[in-house]
Amino acid sequence: MAPAALWLLVFNVWPSINTIVLAFTNSRPLGGGRFTGLDNFARVLSDAQLADALLNSIVFMLVCLPLLTILPLLLAILVEKKIPGIAFFRTAFYTPVVASAVVVALIWSWALNDRGLVNGFAQWLGVIAEPIPFLTERWLLVFSAISLTVWKGLGYYMIIYLSALGNVRRELHEAAAVDGAGPVRRFRSVTIPGVRNTMLLVSVMVAVSALRVFSELFILSNGTGGPGGRAQSVVMLIQMYSRGFYGHFGYASALSIVLFVITVGPMLLLLRLNRKAA
Amino acid sequence: MPDVTPRAAPRPHGAPDGEPEPEPGPSRQASRTRRRGRDGFGSPGPGELVLRYALLVLVLLLLISPFLWQLSTSLKSLNEDIYTGTPSFLPEQPTLDNYAQVAETIPVWSYAVNSLIVAAIVVLGNAAGATLAGYALARLRFRGAKLLLVGFLATLVLPGEVTIISQYITVRGLGLADTLLGVALPGAIGMLNVLLMRTAFQAIPQETDEAAVIDGATPWQRLIHIGLPNVRGMLSVITIFAFIGAWDDFLWPLIVLNDPENFTLTVGLQYLNGTFTNNPRLPAAGTMISFIPIVILFASLQRFFFRGVEEGAIKG
């Protein structure tokens, strides 16, 4: 027990307290550390980059939510039945989850860059004359990262649905069938209500992870955050202030608190849903 | 793995029950669940089966082909044009030159070893630390247990990114900035893993434990002879995920590590990409060096993973 308690204190409790303390200082990687009151929070309110990042996150979330709540459910239904070879398909569908976001994003950036597969093929077809700037235009960058996130997340949420589908009671389906409900009707009236809690759980998970996005945008923009740094996420800003010449632990901590404030609601909901499911 | 899996959920598999073949569309999916019985193939008509496999293969292509494409790029020689609108899917003359060259550009093999060291520390730490703490929380009475449990639960509402700056300062204070130990240490006992192990231990019937107590078994004996055999499913899921998580992690090692000598594979790949983008074959080879081991590992352990899922290890 002792080691875990130590870890809890050193790597969780203390950093949480320290984050709050630091947010009121001008601590930097080298020097600083003077108490500066609410300066960092005043800066938060007028930070154009943060406003950009929050808008990116909201768009990210709004697009990911429906896609990653529904597509993995359909996928889970597809792989639920144990037909020959299904273990292979389930494992294969999970592969993008197992791969590092860095690996996936590097593959994506190779496919989407000006001379990459997508632009090359589209030009060969004659659909476009000039390459589409997937990786060098703000919203195209954000949407490229979204498509990557959806593609990588399908298998993850599929597994969660898969274990939920196992609990949908067979008798209900049978009773409905006896009562003459057609398959569509039963999908709507039995399957969907049976996994409704899981759908809620998944959608909250999707929302939280959209707010926490980092690697996808970082790699696709090659660390730049797109033109003018306008395609950044909140976590990218935190990372940016974590080191180097522009490093500012105090401001990064204030940004961390912003991140906490926007994620704590969904996180609490997630915890409740999880305990209900258990 | 024992068949004592208290949390295993019954899964409805399809099997014939004399229902007529379903209509196409979502109905097909719904009707599947209504069939009941043993193991269930042979139940769908040939038409449905073909449609199912067609869809499965379609999704497979969608999810796997980018990796195969990258693998193919990594094997293409410099003579082969990779920029045409219709590049060939198979390399004309497969070569491992790019792998040799990526190793000349960045110390990719020592990056792989670095990633392995970090992953090993994290796996061992979680296997030991989370198991012991989970067991103590589930089965032992001690002072402060309630408070600790609240502490572990509270960390669940805290995304790791929120405390990452302070965590870095802590690690730096310990003199571990820019070291692999500094990368591995904070994750070496995952708070969520402690709670998952606690849940797994709690699922063991209390009477088994009480009987052992009456027989005079010490807590250690109970952990080893009663506890561990019953939580192997959860333990395997936790260690698989600890490994994958550590191997794939990017943000934290990016913050902790400074010296290119010490990079883990993911940080090294981004470094490679940032510096030498003129030949996409090199990053392609680099990504494969990161991707292939983890995929082989997962494929060989997937049985444990999916069994753990059925036991309720994955809820989100």
Coordinates of C-alpha atoms in Angstrom, one line a residue:
Chain A
M1 CA 0.0 0.0 0.0
A2 CA 2.7 2.4 1.0
P3 CA 4.2 2.8 -2.5
A4 CA 0.8 3.6 -4.1
A5 CA 0.1 6.1 -1.3
L6 CA 3.4 7.7 -1.9
W7 CA 2.7 7.9 -5.7
L8 CA -0.7 9.4 -4.9
L9 CA 0.9 12.1 -2.8
V10 CA 4.0 12.9 -4.9
F11 CA 2.6 12.6 -8.4
N12 CA -1.0 13.5 -7.9
V13 CA -1.9 15.4 -4.8
W14 CA 1.2 17.6 -4.6
P15 CA 1.2 18.6 -8.3
S16 CA -2.4 19.5 -8.1
I17 CA -1.7 21.9 -5.2
N18 CA 1.4 23.1 -6.9
T19 CA -0.5 23.9 -10.1
I20 CA -2.8 26.2 -8.2
V21 CA 0.1 27.9 -6.3
L22 CA 2.2 28.3 -9.5
A23 CA -0.8 29.9 -11.3
F24 CA -0.4 32.9 -9.1
T25 CA 3.4 33.3 -9.8
N26 CA 5.6 34.2 -12.7
S27 CA 7.7 31.0 -12.3
R28 CA 9.8 30.1 -15.3
P29 CA 12.0 27.2 -16.3
L30 CA 14.9 29.4 -15.3
G31 CA 14.2 31.7 -12.4
G32 CA 11.1 33.7 -11.6
G33 CA 8.7 32.5 -9.0
R34 CA 7.5 35.8 -7.7
F35 CA 3.9 36.1 -6.6
T36 CA 2.1 38.0 -9.2
G37 CA -1.5 37.8 -8.0
L38 CA -4.1 37.5 -10.8
D39 CA -1.8 38.5 -13.6
N40 CA -1.8 35.1 -15.3
F41 CA -5.6 35.0 -15.2
A42 CA -5.9 38.4 -16.6
R43 CA -3.6 37.3 -19.4
V44 CA -5.8 34.2 -19.9
L45 CA -8.8 36.4 -20.6
S46 CA -7.0 38.4 -23.3
D47 CA -5.1 35.6 -24.9
A48 CA -6.0 35.4 -28.5
Q49 CA -4.2 32.1 -29.0
L50 CA -6.2 30.5 -26.1
A51 CA -9.4 31.8 -27.7
D52 CA -8.4 30.1 -30.9
A53 CA -7.5 26.9 -29.1
L54 CA -10.9 26.8 -27.3
L55 CA -12.7 27.4 -30.6
N56 CA -10.7 24.6 -32.2
S57 CA -11.6 22.3 -29.3
I58 CA -15.3 23.1 -29.5
V59 CA -15.3 22.3 -33.2
F60 CA -13.3 19.2 -32.6
M61 CA -15.7 18.1 -30.0
L62 CA -18.9 18.9 -32.0
V63 CA -17.7 16.9 -35.0
C64 CA -16.3 14.0 -33.1
L65 CA -19.3 13.5 -30.8
P66 CA -21.9 12.2 -33.3
L67 CA -19.3 10.2 -35.3
L68 CA -17.6 8.5 -32.4
T69 CA -20.8 7.8 -30.6
I70 CA -22.6 6.1 -33.5
L71 CA -20.1 4.6 -35.8
P72 CA -18.4 2.4 -33.1
L73 CA -21.8 1.1 -32.1
L74 CA -22.5 -0.1 -35.6
L75 CA -19.1 -1.6 -35.7
A76 CA -19.7 -3.4 -32.5
I77 CA -22.9 -4.8 -33.8
L78 CA -21.0 -6.0 -36.9
V79 CA -18.4 -7.9 -34.9
E80 CA -20.6 -9.0 -32.1
K81 CA -21.6 -12.3 -33.6
K82 CA -19.0 -15.0 -33.4
I83 CA -18.7 -16.1 -37.0
P84 CA -15.4 -17.8 -38.1
G85 CA -12.5 -15.4 -38.2
I86 CA -14.2 -12.8 -36.0
A87 CA -11.3 -12.7 -33.5
F88 CA -9.0 -11.7 -36.3
F89 CA -11.3 -8.8 -37.4
R90 CA -11.8 -7.6 -33.8
T91 CA -8.1 -7.5 -33.2
A92 CA -7.4 -5.9 -36.6
F93 CA -10.0 -3.2 -35.9
Y94 CA -8.3 -2.4 -32.7
T95 CA -4.9 -2.0 -34.4
P96 CA -5.2 1.8 -34.8
V97 CA -5.9 2.1 -31.1
V98 CA -2.8 0.2 -30.2
A99 CA -0.6 2.3 -32.5
S100 CA 0.9 5.5 -31.1
A101 CA -0.9 8.7 -32.1
V102 CA 2.5 9.9 -33.3
V103 CA 2.8 6.9 -35.7
V104 CA -0.7 7.5 -37.0
A105 CA -0.3 11.2 -37.3
L106 CA 3.0 10.7 -39.2
I107 CA 1.2 8.4 -41.6
W108 CA -1.6 10.9 -42.0
S109 CA 0.8 13.8 -42.7
W110 CA 2.6 11.7 -45.4
A111 CA -0.8 11.0 -47.0
L112 CA -2.1 14.6 -46.7
N113 CA 0.9 16.8 -47.5
D114 CA 1.1 18.7 -50.7
R115 CA 2.8 15.9 -52.6
G116 CA 1.2 13.1 -50.7
L117 CA -1.2 10.3 -51.7
V118 CA -4.5 12.2 -51.4
N119 CA -3.4 15.3 -53.3
G120 CA -1.4 13.3 -55.8
F121 CA -4.4 11.0 -56.6
A122 CA -6.9 13.9 -56.7
Q123 CA -4.6 15.7 -59.1
W124 CA -4.1 12.6 -61.2
L125 CA -7.9 12.3 -61.4
G126 CA -8.0 16.0 -62.4
V127 CA -10.4 16.9 -59.6
I128 CA -8.2 19.6 -58.4
A129 CA -5.5 21.6 -60.1
E130 CA -3.6 22.8 -57.0
P131 CA -2.9 20.6 -54.0
I132 CA -5.3 21.1 -51.1
P133 CA -3.4 22.6 -48.1
F134 CA -4.6 20.0 -45.6
L135 CA -1.6 20.6 -43.2
T136 CA -1.0 24.3 -43.7
E137 CA -4.5 25.9 -43.4
R138 CA -6.1 26.2 -40.0
W139 CA -9.5 24.6 -40.4
L140 CA -8.2 22.0 -42.8
L141 CA -5.6 21.1 -40.2
V142 CA -8.3 20.8 -37.5
F143 CA -10.4 18.7 -39.7
S144 CA -7.5 16.5 -40.7
A145 CA -6.8 15.9 -37.0
I146 CA -10.5 15.2 -36.5
S147 CA -10.6 12.6 -39.2
L148 CA -7.5 11.0 -37.7
T149 CA -9.0 11.0 -34.3
V150 CA -12.2 9.4 -35.5
W151 CA -10.3 6.8 -37.5
K152 CA -8.1 5.9 -34.5
G153 CA -11.0 5.9 -32.0
L154 CA -13.4 3.6 -33.8
G155 CA -11.9 0.4 -32.4
Y156 CA -11.6 1.8 -28.9
Y157 CA -15.2 2.7 -28.5
M158 CA -16.2 -0.4 -30.4
I159 CA -14.8 -2.6 -27.6
I160 CA -16.7 -0.6 -25.0
Y161 CA -20.0 -1.1 -27.0
L162 CA -19.1 -4.8 -27.5
S163 CA -19.0 -5.5 -23.8
A164 CA -22.3 -3.5 -23.3
L165 CA -24.1 -5.4 -26.1
G166 CA -23.3 -8.6 -24.2
N167 CA -25.5 -7.3 -21.4
V168 CA -28.5 -6.4 -23.5
R169 CA -30.9 -9.0 -22.4
R170 CA -31.8 -11.7 -24.9
E171 CA -35.2 -12.3 -23.4
L172 CA -36.2 -8.8 -24.3
H173 CA -35.5 -9.4 -27.9
E174 CA -37.4 -12.6 -27.8
A175 CA -40.3 -11.1 -26.1
A176 CA -40.4 -8.3 -28.6
A177 CA -40.2 -10.8 -31.4
V178 CA -43.1 -12.8 -30.0
D179 CA -45.1 -9.6 -29.8
G180 CA -44.5 -9.2 -33.5
A181 CA -41.9 -6.4 -33.4
G182 CA -39.9 -6.3 -36.6
P183 CA -36.1 -6.2 -36.6
V184 CA -35.9 -2.4 -37.1
R185 CA -38.4 -1.8 -34.4
R186 CA -36.5 -4.1 -32.0
F187 CA -33.2 -2.4 -32.8
R188 CA -34.8 0.9 -31.9
S189 CA -36.8 -0.4 -28.9
V190 CA -34.5 -3.0 -27.4
T191 CA -30.9 -2.6 -28.6
I192 CA -30.7 1.2 -28.4
P193 CA -32.3 1.5 -24.9
G194 CA -30.1 -1.4 -23.8
V195 CA -26.9 0.5 -24.7
R196 CA -28.2 4.0 -24.0
N197 CA -26.2 4.4 -20.9
T198 CA -23.1 3.2 -22.7
M199 CA -23.8 5.7 -25.5
L200 CA -23.9 8.4 -22.9
L201 CA -20.7 7.2 -21.4
V202 CA -19.0 7.0 -24.8
S203 CA -20.1 10.5 -25.8
V204 CA -18.8 12.0 -22.6
M205 CA -15.5 10.1 -23.1
V206 CA -15.3 11.5 -26.6
A207 CA -16.0 15.0 -25.4
V208 CA -13.2 14.8 -22.8
S209 CA -10.7 13.4 -25.1
A210 CA -11.5 16.1 -27.7
L211 CA -10.7 18.7 -25.1
R212 CA -7.4 16.9 -24.3
V213 CA -6.2 16.5 -27.9
F214 CA -2.5 17.1 -28.4
S215 CA -0.4 14.7 -30.4
E216 CA -2.6 14.6 -33.5
L217 CA -2.5 18.4 -34.0
F218 CA 1.1 18.7 -32.9
I219 CA 2.4 16.1 -35.3
L220 CA 0.2 17.1 -38.2
S221 CA 1.3 20.7 -37.9
N222 CA 4.9 19.6 -37.3
G223 CA 4.9 21.2 -33.9
T224 CA 4.0 24.6 -35.3
G225 CA 0.3 24.7 -34.5
G226 CA -0.5 25.7 -38.1
P227 CA -0.2 29.1 -39.7
G228 CA 0.2 31.7 -37.0
G229 CA -0.2 29.0 -34.4
R230 CA -4.0 29.2 -34.9
A231 CA -4.6 25.5 -35.1
Q232 CA -3.4 24.7 -31.5
S233 CA -5.2 23.0 -28.7
V234 CA -5.2 24.0 -25.1
V235 CA -2.7 21.2 -24.2
M236 CA -0.4 22.4 -27.0
L237 CA -0.3 25.8 -25.4
I238 CA 0.5 24.2 -22.1
Q239 CA 3.3 22.2 -23.7
M240 CA 4.6 25.4 -25.5
Y241 CA 5.0 27.2 -22.2
S242 CA 6.6 24.2 -20.4
R243 CA 10.1 24.9 -21.6
G244 CA 12.6 26.9 -23.5
F245 CA 13.0 30.6 -23.9
Y246 CA 9.3 31.3 -23.8
G247 CA 8.7 28.9 -21.0
H248 CA 6.4 30.2 -18.3
F249 CA 5.4 27.7 -15.6
G250 CA 3.1 30.2 -14.0
Y251 CA 1.1 30.9 -17.1
A252 CA 1.1 27.3 -18.1
S253 CA -0.4 26.5 -14.7
A254 CA -3.1 29.0 -15.3
L255 CA -3.8 27.4 -18.6
S256 CA -3.9 24.0 -16.8
I257 CA -6.6 25.4 -14.5
V258 CA -8.6 26.5 -17.6
L259 CA -8.3 23.0 -18.9
F260 CA -9.4 21.6 -15.6
V261 CA -12.4 23.9 -15.5
I262 CA -13.6 22.9 -18.9
T263 CA -13.1 19.2 -18.3
V264 CA -14.2 18.7 -14.7
G265 CA -17.9 18.7 -15.5
P266 CA -17.7 15.9 -18.1
M267 CA -15.1 14.0 -16.0
L268 CA -17.5 14.0 -13.0
L269 CA -20.3 12.8 -15.2
L270 CA -18.0 10.1 -16.5
L271 CA -17.2 8.9 -13.0
R272 CA -20.9 8.7 -12.1
L273 CA -21.8 6.9 -15.3
N274 CA -18.9 4.4 -14.8
R275 CA -20.0 3.7 -11.2
K276 CA -23.6 3.2 -12.4
A277 CA -22.4 0.8 -15.1
A278 CA -20.3 -1.2 -12.5
Chain B
M1 CA -7.1 -18.5 -16.6
P2 CA -9.6 -20.0 -14.2
D3 CA -13.3 -20.1 -15.1
V4 CA -14.1 -18.3 -11.9
T5 CA -15.1 -15.1 -13.5
P6 CA -17.8 -13.6 -11.4
R7 CA -18.2 -10.6 -13.5
A8 CA -18.3 -12.3 -16.8
A9 CA -21.4 -11.2 -18.6
P10 CA -23.5 -13.6 -20.6
R11 CA -23.2 -12.8 -24.3
P12 CA -25.9 -13.5 -26.6
H13 CA -24.5 -15.3 -29.6
G14 CA -26.7 -16.0 -32.6
A15 CA -27.9 -19.4 -33.3
P16 CA -30.8 -20.8 -35.3
D17 CA -34.2 -20.6 -33.9
G18 CA -36.2 -21.0 -37.0
E19 CA -36.6 -17.3 -37.7
P20 CA -36.9 -16.2 -41.3
E21 CA -34.0 -14.4 -42.9
P22 CA -34.0 -10.8 -41.9
E23 CA -34.3 -7.8 -44.1
P24 CA -31.3 -5.7 -45.1
G25 CA -30.2 -2.6 -43.3
P26 CA -29.9 -2.0 -39.6
S27 CA -32.7 -4.6 -39.1
R28 CA -30.1 -7.3 -40.0
Q29 CA -28.2 -6.3 -37.0
A30 CA -31.1 -6.2 -34.7
S31 CA -32.4 -9.5 -35.8
R32 CA -29.1 -11.1 -35.1
T33 CA -29.5 -10.6 -31.4
R34 CA -32.8 -12.3 -31.3
R35 CA -31.4 -15.7 -32.3
R36 CA -30.2 -17.6 -29.4
G37 CA -28.3 -20.6 -28.4
R38 CA -24.9 -22.1 -28.5
D39 CA -22.2 -20.7 -30.6
G40 CA -23.9 -19.5 -33.5
F41 CA -22.5 -19.7 -36.8
G42 CA -24.4 -21.3 -39.5
S43 CA -27.4 -19.4 -38.3
P44 CA -27.3 -16.6 -40.8
G45 CA -28.2 -17.4 -44.3
P46 CA -25.5 -17.4 -46.9
G47 CA -26.7 -14.0 -48.1
E48 CA -26.3 -12.4 -44.7
L49 CA -23.0 -14.1 -44.1
V50 CA -21.6 -12.8 -47.4
L51 CA -22.8 -9.3 -46.6
R52 CA -21.3 -9.5 -43.1
Y53 CA -17.9 -10.6 -44.4
A54 CA -18.1 -8.0 -47.2
L55 CA -18.6 -5.3 -44.6
L56 CA -15.9 -6.7 -42.3
V57 CA -13.4 -6.7 -45.1
L58 CA -14.4 -3.2 -46.1
V59 CA -13.8 -1.9 -42.6
L60 CA -10.6 -3.9 -42.4
L61 CA -9.3 -2.2 -45.5
L62 CA -10.3 1.2 -44.2
L63 CA -8.5 0.7 -40.8
I64 CA -5.5 -1.3 -41.9
S65 CA -4.5 0.0 -45.3
P66 CA -2.8 3.1 -44.0
F67 CA -0.4 1.0 -42.1
L68 CA 0.3 -1.3 -45.0
W69 CA 0.7 1.8 -47.2
Q70 CA 3.3 3.1 -44.8
L71 CA 5.1 -0.3 -44.7
S72 CA 5.2 -0.3 -48.4
T73 CA 6.6 3.2 -48.6
S74 CA 9.3 2.2 -46.1
L75 CA 10.4 -0.6 -48.3
K76 CA 10.6 1.4 -51.6
S77 CA 14.0 2.2 -52.9
L78 CA 15.2 5.7 -53.8
N79 CA 14.8 4.8 -57.5
E80 CA 11.1 4.3 -57.2
D81 CA 8.9 7.4 -57.6
I82 CA 6.7 7.7 -54.6
Y83 CA 5.1 10.9 -55.6
T84 CA 3.1 9.9 -58.7
G85 CA -0.7 10.1 -58.6
T86 CA -0.9 6.4 -58.9
P87 CA 1.9 4.9 -56.9
S88 CA 2.0 1.1 -56.8
F89 CA 0.9 -0.5 -53.6
L90 CA 3.7 -3.0 -53.6
P91 CA 7.4 -1.8 -53.8
E92 CA 9.0 -2.7 -57.1
Q93 CA 12.2 -3.7 -55.5
P94 CA 11.7 -4.1 -51.8
T95 CA 14.7 -2.9 -49.8
L96 CA 15.7 -2.4 -46.2
D97 CA 18.0 0.5 -47.1
N98 CA 15.6 3.0 -45.5
Y99 CA 15.8 1.3 -42.2
A100 CA 19.6 1.4 -42.3
Q101 CA 19.5 5.0 -43.3
V102 CA 17.1 6.1 -40.6
A103 CA 19.5 4.5 -38.1
E104 CA 22.2 6.7 -39.6
T105 CA 20.1 9.8 -39.3
I106 CA 18.8 9.3 -35.8
P107 CA 19.9 6.6 -33.2
V108 CA 16.6 4.9 -33.8
W109 CA 17.5 1.6 -32.2
S110 CA 18.7 3.2 -29.0
Y111 CA 15.4 5.2 -29.0
A112 CA 13.6 1.9 -29.2
V113 CA 15.7 0.6 -26.3
N114 CA 14.8 3.7 -24.3
S115 CA 11.1 3.2 -25.0
L116 CA 11.5 -0.4 -23.9
I117 CA 13.2 0.6 -20.7
V118 CA 10.4 3.1 -19.8
A119 CA 7.7 0.5 -20.7
A120 CA 9.4 -2.2 -18.6
I121 CA 9.6 0.1 -15.5
V122 CA 5.9 1.1 -16.0
V123 CA 4.8 -2.5 -16.5
L124 CA 6.6 -3.9 -13.5
G125 CA 5.7 -0.9 -11.3
N126 CA 2.0 -1.3 -12.1
A127 CA 2.0 -5.1 -11.8
A128 CA 3.4 -4.9 -8.3
G129 CA 2.2 -1.5 -7.1
A130 CA -1.3 -1.6 -8.4
T131 CA -1.9 -5.2 -7.3
L132 CA -0.7 -4.7 -3.8
A133 CA -2.6 -1.4 -3.3
G134 CA -5.7 -2.8 -4.9
Y135 CA -5.6 -5.8 -2.6
A136 CA -5.0 -3.7 0.5
L137 CA -7.9 -1.5 -0.4
A138 CA -10.3 -4.3 -1.2
R139 CA -9.4 -6.8 1.6
L140 CA -7.4 -5.3 4.4
R141 CA -8.6 -3.0 7.1
F142 CA -6.1 -0.2 8.0
R143 CA -6.2 3.3 9.2
G144 CA -6.7 5.9 6.4
A145 CA -8.1 3.4 3.9
K146 CA -11.2 5.5 3.3
L147 CA -9.2 8.6 2.8
L148 CA -6.8 6.9 0.4
L149 CA -9.7 5.5 -1.6
V150 CA -11.2 9.0 -1.9
G151 CA -7.8 10.2 -3.0
F152 CA -7.5 7.6 -5.8
L153 CA -11.0 8.3 -6.9
A154 CA -10.4 12.0 -7.0
T155 CA -7.5 11.6 -9.4
L156 CA -10.0 10.2 -11.9
V157 CA -11.6 13.6 -12.6
L158 CA -8.2 15.1 -13.2
P159 CA -6.9 14.8 -16.8
G160 CA -3.2 14.1 -16.7
E161 CA -2.5 17.1 -18.8
V162 CA -3.8 19.4 -16.0
T163 CA -0.9 18.6 -13.7
I164 CA 1.7 17.9 -16.3
I165 CA 3.6 21.1 -15.6
S166 CA 3.8 20.6 -11.9
Q167 CA 4.6 17.0 -12.4
Y168 CA 7.5 18.1 -14.5
I169 CA 8.7 20.5 -11.8
T170 CA 8.4 17.6 -9.3
V171 CA 10.5 15.3 -11.5
R172 CA 13.0 18.1 -12.1
G173 CA 13.2 18.6 -8.3
L174 CA 14.0 15.0 -7.9
G175 CA 16.9 15.5 -10.2
L176 CA 15.3 13.3 -12.9
A177 CA 14.7 15.9 -15.6
D178 CA 16.0 14.6 -19.0
T179 CA 16.2 11.0 -17.7
L180 CA 14.3 7.8 -18.7
L181 CA 13.5 7.2 -15.0
G182 CA 11.9 10.6 -14.9
V183 CA 9.7 9.6 -17.8
A184 CA 8.8 6.3 -16.3
L185 CA 8.3 7.1 -12.6
P186 CA 5.0 9.1 -12.5
G187 CA 3.2 6.4 -14.4
A188 CA 4.8 3.5 -12.6
I189 CA 1.8 3.2 -10.4
G190 CA -1.4 4.2 -12.2
M191 CA -4.1 5.4 -9.9
L192 CA -6.8 4.0 -12.2
N193 CA -5.0 0.6 -12.2
V194 CA -5.1 0.6 -8.4
L195 CA -8.8 1.1 -8.5
L196 CA -9.3 -1.5 -11.2
M197 CA -7.3 -4.1 -9.2
R198 CA -9.4 -3.2 -6.2
T199 CA -12.6 -3.9 -8.1
A200 CA -11.1 -7.2 -9.3
F201 CA -10.2 -8.3 -5.8
Q202 CA -13.6 -7.3 -4.5
A203 CA -15.3 -9.6 -6.9
I204 CA -13.8 -12.6 -5.1
P205 CA -16.4 -14.0 -2.7
Q206 CA -15.7 -12.7 0.8
E207 CA -16.3 -16.2 2.3
T208 CA -13.3 -17.6 0.6
D209 CA -11.2 -15.1 2.3
E210 CA -12.8 -15.5 5.6
A211 CA -12.3 -19.3 5.5
A212 CA -8.6 -18.7 4.8
V213 CA -8.4 -16.2 7.8
I214 CA -9.9 -18.9 10.0
D215 CA -7.3 -21.3 8.7
G216 CA -4.7 -18.9 9.9
A217 CA -3.5 -17.6 6.5
T218 CA -1.6 -14.4 6.6
P219 CA -2.6 -11.5 4.3
W220 CA 0.4 -12.4 2.0
Q221 CA -0.7 -16.0 1.8
R222 CA -4.3 -15.0 1.0
L223 CA -3.1 -12.6 -1.7
I224 CA -0.9 -15.2 -3.4
H225 CA -3.2 -18.2 -3.1
I226 CA -6.6 -16.7 -3.3
G227 CA -6.3 -13.2 -4.6
L228 CA -3.9 -13.5 -7.5
P229 CA -5.3 -16.6 -9.2
N230 CA -8.7 -14.8 -9.4
V231 CA -7.5 -11.5 -10.8
R232 CA -5.3 -12.7 -13.6
G233 CA -7.7 -11.4 -16.2
M234 CA -7.6 -7.9 -14.9
L235 CA -3.9 -8.0 -14.2
S236 CA -3.2 -9.0 -17.8
V237 CA -5.3 -6.2 -19.2
I238 CA -3.6 -3.7 -16.9
T239 CA -0.1 -4.8 -17.8
I240 CA -0.9 -4.9 -21.6
F241 CA -2.3 -1.4 -21.4
A242 CA 0.6 -0.1 -19.2
F243 CA 3.0 -1.3 -21.8
I244 CA 1.1 0.1 -24.7
G245 CA 0.5 3.4 -22.9
A246 CA 4.2 3.8 -22.1
W247 CA 5.4 2.8 -25.5
D248 CA 3.0 5.1 -27.3
D249 CA 3.2 8.1 -24.9
F250 CA 4.3 11.3 -26.5
L251 CA 3.5 14.5 -24.5
W252 CA 5.1 13.5 -21.2
P253 CA 8.5 12.3 -22.6
L254 CA 8.4 15.4 -24.9
I255 CA 8.3 17.6 -21.9
V256 CA 10.8 15.7 -19.7
L257 CA 13.4 14.9 -22.3
N258 CA 15.8 17.4 -23.7
D259 CA 18.9 15.7 -25.0
P260 CA 18.4 13.9 -28.3
E261 CA 20.4 11.0 -26.9
N262 CA 17.7 10.2 -24.4
F263 CA 14.7 10.4 -26.6
T264 CA 12.1 7.7 -26.6
L265 CA 10.8 6.4 -29.9
T266 CA 7.8 8.7 -30.3
V267 CA 9.8 11.8 -29.4
G268 CA 12.6 10.7 -31.7
L269 CA 10.2 10.2 -34.6
Q270 CA 8.8 13.7 -34.3
Y271 CA 12.4 14.9 -34.1
L272 CA 13.2 13.0 -37.3
N273 CA 10.1 14.3 -39.0
G274 CA 10.9 17.9 -38.0
T275 CA 14.4 17.7 -39.3
F276 CA 14.6 15.5 -42.4
T277 CA 11.3 15.7 -44.2
N278 CA 12.7 15.6 -47.7
N279 CA 12.6 11.8 -47.9
P280 CA 9.3 10.4 -46.7
R281 CA 10.7 6.9 -46.8
L282 CA 12.7 7.6 -43.7
P283 CA 9.9 8.6 -41.4
A284 CA 8.0 5.7 -42.9
A285 CA 10.7 3.3 -41.8
G286 CA 10.9 5.0 -38.4
T287 CA 7.1 4.7 -37.8
M288 CA 7.3 1.0 -38.7
I289 CA 10.0 0.5 -36.1
S290 CA 7.6 1.9 -33.5
F291 CA 4.5 0.2 -34.9
I292 CA 5.5 -3.4 -35.7
P293 CA 6.6 -4.4 -32.2
I294 CA 3.5 -3.1 -30.5
V295 CA 1.2 -4.8 -33.0
I296 CA 3.0 -8.1 -32.7
L297 CA 2.8 -7.8 -28.9
F298 CA -0.9 -7.0 -29.0
A299 CA -1.8 -9.6 -31.5
S300 CA -0.1 -12.3 -29.4
L301 CA -1.8 -11.2 -26.2
Q302 CA -5.2 -10.3 -27.7
R303 CA -6.8 -13.4 -26.2
F304 CA -6.1 -12.1 -22.7
F305 CA -7.2 -8.7 -23.7
F306 CA -10.6 -9.7 -25.0
R307 CA -11.2 -12.1 -22.2
G308 CA -10.4 -9.3 -19.8
V309 CA -12.9 -7.1 -21.7
E310 CA -15.6 -9.8 -21.2
E311 CA -14.8 -9.8 -17.5
G312 CA -15.5 -6.1 -17.3
A313 CA -12.0 -4.8 -17.2
I314 CA -12.8 -2.2 -19.8
K315 CA -15.6 0.2 -19.0
G316 CA -13.9 3.3 -20.1

